[in-house]
Amino acid sequence: MEIILFGLLAVMLVFMFMNTRKRQKQMKEQQEEKASKTVPGAKVLLQGGLYGTVVSYDPVDLDKPAEIELAPGVIIEVHSQSILRVVEPTEAADSYAEDAAADAVEIVDEEHPEVTPAKDANDGIETIQVETPEETKARLERNDDN
């Protein structure tokens, strides 16, 4: 009975050791991949949920702060390990943008042009055309005249 318990304990210890080594190897690969992709000009996601563009980053000295540009002219210094991941554009987002640009929008309601539904025969999803400031001003002036 004791031999079976010791055998079971040994199997569990071997499994834990192998699992730990596998996880360490995966983490090291992910860190190396992130370090190779984090170059000036790359879009990144920070730990706090902010997106920005890398201005400077030192993959060797991780204690040196990285400089991230959040908006044009707004550069912040963050700890280099606060960079969560490098953001890469997805094919789904690109294809969605192309589909949205290809859709033709017709003005259905002349009195309310700010809400312009357009249906694609394939999916039945409506899109809304956004007014330009000039169109908004003209619409408000028309409403004031009435």
mmCIF file of N, CA, C and O in Angstrom, residues 40-78:
data_model
loop_
_atom_site.group_PDB
_atom_site.id
_atom_site.type_symbol
_atom_site.label_atom_id
_atom_site.label_comp_id
_atom_site.label_asym_id
_atom_site.label_seq_id
_atom_site.Cartn_x
_atom_site.Cartn_y
_atom_site.Cartn_z
ATOM 1 N N PRO A 40 10.925 50.685 -32.724
ATOM 2 C CA PRO A 40 10.320 52.002 -32.917
ATOM 3 C C PRO A 40 9.369 52.001 -34.114
ATOM 4 O O PRO A 40 9.687 51.503 -35.187
ATOM 5 N N GLY A 41 8.172 52.536 -33.894
ATOM 6 C CA GLY A 41 7.153 52.581 -34.925
ATOM 7 C C GLY A 41 6.088 51.502 -34.782
ATOM 8 O O GLY A 41 5.053 51.565 -35.429
ATOM 9 N N ALA A 42 6.320 50.510 -33.920
ATOM 10 C CA ALA A 42 5.353 49.424 -33.727
ATOM 11 C C ALA A 42 4.233 49.892 -32.801
ATOM 12 O O ALA A 42 4.476 50.579 -31.815
ATOM 13 N N LYS A 43 2.984 49.500 -33.120
ATOM 14 C CA LYS A 43 1.855 49.812 -32.250
ATOM 15 C C LYS A 43 1.804 48.768 -31.142
ATOM 16 O O LYS A 43 1.923 47.578 -31.410
ATOM 17 N N VAL A 44 1.639 49.237 -29.885
ATOM 18 C CA VAL A 44 1.643 48.333 -28.741
ATOM 19 C C VAL A 44 0.450 48.603 -27.837
ATOM 20 O O VAL A 44 -0.149 49.671 -27.871
ATOM 21 N N LEU A 45 0.117 47.589 -27.044
ATOM 22 C CA LEU A 45 -0.906 47.699 -26.014
ATOM 23 C C LEU A 45 -0.190 47.683 -24.676
ATOM 24 O O LEU A 45 0.609 46.771 -24.403
ATOM 25 N N LEU A 46 -0.463 48.687 -23.827
ATOM 26 C CA LEU A 46 0.160 48.755 -22.509
ATOM 27 C C LEU A 46 -0.715 48.060 -21.471
ATOM 28 O O LEU A 46 -1.897 47.801 -21.711
ATOM 29 N N GLN A 47 -0.140 47.776 -20.309
ATOM 30 C CA GLN A 47 -0.859 47.080 -19.240
ATOM 31 C C GLN A 47 -2.124 47.812 -18.831
ATOM 32 O O GLN A 47 -3.110 47.198 -18.481
ATOM 33 N N GLY A 48 -2.136 49.142 -18.882
ATOM 34 C CA GLY A 48 -3.287 49.918 -18.461
ATOM 35 C C GLY A 48 -4.389 50.000 -19.498
ATOM 36 O O GLY A 48 -5.407 50.647 -19.280
ATOM 37 N N GLY A 49 -4.202 49.381 -20.657
ATOM 38 C CA GLY A 49 -5.214 49.402 -21.691
ATOM 39 C C GLY A 49 -5.015 50.502 -22.711
ATOM 40 O O GLY A 49 -5.865 50.719 -23.563
ATOM 41 N N LEU A 50 -3.916 51.239 -22.626
ATOM 42 C CA LEU A 50 -3.639 52.303 -23.585
ATOM 43 C C LEU A 50 -2.910 51.743 -24.794
ATOM 44 O O LEU A 50 -2.068 50.852 -24.670
ATOM 45 N N TYR A 51 -3.245 52.283 -25.963
ATOM 46 C CA TYR A 51 -2.545 51.927 -27.190
ATOM 47 C C TYR A 51 -1.601 53.066 -27.544
ATOM 48 O O TYR A 51 -1.937 54.233 -27.354
ATOM 49 N N GLY A 52 -0.445 52.727 -28.070
ATOM 50 C CA GLY A 52 0.505 53.750 -28.468
ATOM 51 C C GLY A 52 1.502 53.209 -29.464
ATOM 52 O O GLY A 52 1.451 52.044 -29.864
ATOM 53 N N THR A 53 2.419 54.077 -29.861
ATOM 54 C CA THR A 53 3.461 53.726 -30.813
ATOM 55 C C THR A 53 4.809 53.835 -30.111
ATOM 56 O O THR A 53 5.076 54.824 -29.427
ATOM 57 N N VAL A 54 5.660 52.848 -30.298
ATOM 58 C CA VAL A 54 6.968 52.825 -29.646
ATOM 59 C C VAL A 54 7.871 53.886 -30.267
ATOM 60 O O VAL A 54 8.016 53.953 -31.484
ATOM 61 N N VAL A 55 8.473 54.711 -29.408
ATOM 62 C CA VAL A 55 9.452 55.694 -29.853
ATOM 63 C C VAL A 55 10.853 55.155 -29.581
ATOM 64 O O VAL A 55 11.725 55.208 -30.451
ATOM 65 N N SER A 56 11.060 54.631 -28.358
ATOM 66 C CA SER A 56 12.343 53.996 -28.037
ATOM 67 C C SER A 56 12.101 52.848 -27.067
ATOM 68 O O SER A 56 11.213 52.913 -26.213
ATOM 69 N N TYR A 57 12.914 51.797 -27.210
ATOM 70 C CA TYR A 57 12.773 50.597 -26.384
ATOM 71 C C TYR A 57 14.104 49.868 -26.397
ATOM 72 O O TYR A 57 14.719 49.707 -27.455
ATOM 73 N N ASP A 58 14.574 49.454 -25.224
ATOM 74 C CA ASP A 58 15.825 48.713 -25.113
ATOM 75 C C ASP A 58 15.518 47.287 -24.667
ATOM 76 O O ASP A 58 15.208 47.059 -23.504
ATOM 77 N N PRO A 59 15.578 46.294 -25.578
ATOM 78 C CA PRO A 59 15.226 44.924 -25.200
ATOM 79 C C PRO A 59 16.267 44.263 -24.295
ATOM 80 O O PRO A 59 15.977 43.271 -23.646
ATOM 81 N N VAL A 60 17.472 44.826 -24.234
ATOM 82 C CA VAL A 60 18.522 44.236 -23.394
ATOM 83 C C VAL A 60 18.367 44.698 -21.950
ATOM 84 O O VAL A 60 18.383 43.893 -21.021
ATOM 85 N N ASP A 61 18.239 46.012 -21.736
ATOM 86 C CA ASP A 61 18.110 46.573 -20.391
ATOM 87 C C ASP A 61 16.640 46.878 -20.122
ATOM 88 O O ASP A 61 16.130 47.938 -20.474
ATOM 89 N N LEU A 62 15.935 45.935 -19.488
ATOM 90 C CA LEU A 62 14.502 46.094 -19.256
ATOM 91 C C LEU A 62 14.192 47.096 -18.147
ATOM 92 O O LEU A 62 13.050 47.477 -17.961
ATOM 93 N N ASP A 63 15.204 47.526 -17.381
ATOM 94 C CA ASP A 63 14.979 48.534 -16.355
ATOM 95 C C ASP A 63 14.950 49.935 -16.948
ATOM 96 O O ASP A 63 14.469 50.871 -16.307
ATOM 97 N N LYS A 64 15.445 50.105 -18.156
ATOM 98 C CA LYS A 64 15.421 51.406 -18.826
ATOM 99 C C LYS A 64 13.999 51.643 -19.332
ATOM 100 O O LYS A 64 13.401 50.767 -19.962
ATOM 101 N N PRO A 65 13.430 52.834 -19.064
ATOM 102 C CA PRO A 65 12.044 53.065 -19.494
ATOM 103 C C PRO A 65 11.909 53.133 -21.009
ATOM 104 O O PRO A 65 12.819 53.572 -21.712
ATOM 105 N N ALA A 66 10.769 52.692 -21.483
ATOM 106 C CA ALA A 66 10.454 52.778 -22.901
ATOM 107 C C ALA A 66 9.654 54.053 -23.119
ATOM 108 O O ALA A 66 8.896 54.478 -22.244
ATOM 109 N N GLU A 67 9.822 54.666 -24.275
ATOM 110 C CA GLU A 67 9.061 55.869 -24.609
ATOM 111 C C GLU A 67 7.966 55.482 -25.599
ATOM 112 O O GLU A 67 8.246 54.873 -26.634
ATOM 113 N N ILE A 68 6.727 55.838 -25.247
ATOM 114 C CA ILE A 68 5.567 55.485 -26.056
ATOM 115 C C ILE A 68 4.836 56.770 -26.425
ATOM 116 O O ILE A 68 4.590 57.619 -25.565
ATOM 117 N N GLU A 69 4.477 56.895 -27.706
ATOM 118 C CA GLU A 69 3.707 58.047 -28.163
ATOM 119 C C GLU A 69 2.238 57.648 -28.201
ATOM 120 O O GLU A 69 1.831 56.775 -28.960
ATOM 121 N N LEU A 70 1.430 58.301 -27.342
ATOM 122 C CA LEU A 70 0.003 57.989 -27.261
ATOM 123 C C LEU A 70 -0.798 58.750 -28.305
ATOM 124 O O LEU A 70 -1.759 58.226 -28.858
ATOM 125 N N ALA A 71 -0.423 59.982 -28.550
ATOM 126 C CA ALA A 71 -1.060 60.840 -29.547
ATOM 127 C C ALA A 71 0.049 61.680 -30.160
ATOM 128 O O ALA A 71 1.148 61.754 -29.597
ATOM 129 N N PRO A 72 -0.184 62.301 -31.289
ATOM 130 C CA PRO A 72 0.876 63.117 -31.890
ATOM 131 C C PRO A 72 1.383 64.175 -30.914
ATOM 132 O O PRO A 72 0.637 65.000 -30.416
ATOM 133 N N GLY A 73 2.667 64.074 -30.585
ATOM 134 C CA GLY A 73 3.297 65.021 -29.667
ATOM 135 C C GLY A 73 3.192 64.644 -28.207
ATOM 136 O O GLY A 73 3.759 65.322 -27.356
ATOM 137 N N VAL A 74 2.469 63.585 -27.853
ATOM 138 C CA VAL A 74 2.305 63.159 -26.458
ATOM 139 C C VAL A 74 3.126 61.888 -26.253
ATOM 140 O O VAL A 74 2.718 60.803 -26.651
ATOM 141 N N ILE A 75 4.305 62.058 -25.655
ATOM 142 C CA ILE A 75 5.206 60.927 -25.426
ATOM 143 C C ILE A 75 5.320 60.696 -23.925
ATOM 144 O O ILE A 75 5.575 61.633 -23.163
ATOM 145 N N ILE A 76 5.123 59.442 -23.511
ATOM 146 C CA ILE A 76 5.234 59.099 -22.091
ATOM 147 C C ILE A 76 6.332 58.062 -21.914
ATOM 148 O O ILE A 76 6.674 57.333 -22.838
ATOM 149 N N GLU A 77 6.887 58.036 -20.704
ATOM 150 C CA GLU A 77 7.860 57.009 -20.349
ATOM 151 C C GLU A 77 7.160 55.967 -19.488
ATOM 152 O O GLU A 77 6.470 56.311 -18.527
ATOM 153 N N VAL A 78 7.315 54.711 -19.844
ATOM 154 C CA VAL A 78 6.720 53.617 -19.077
ATOM 155 C C VAL A 78 7.796 52.581 -18.815
ATOM 156 O O VAL A 78 8.815 52.535 -19.505
#
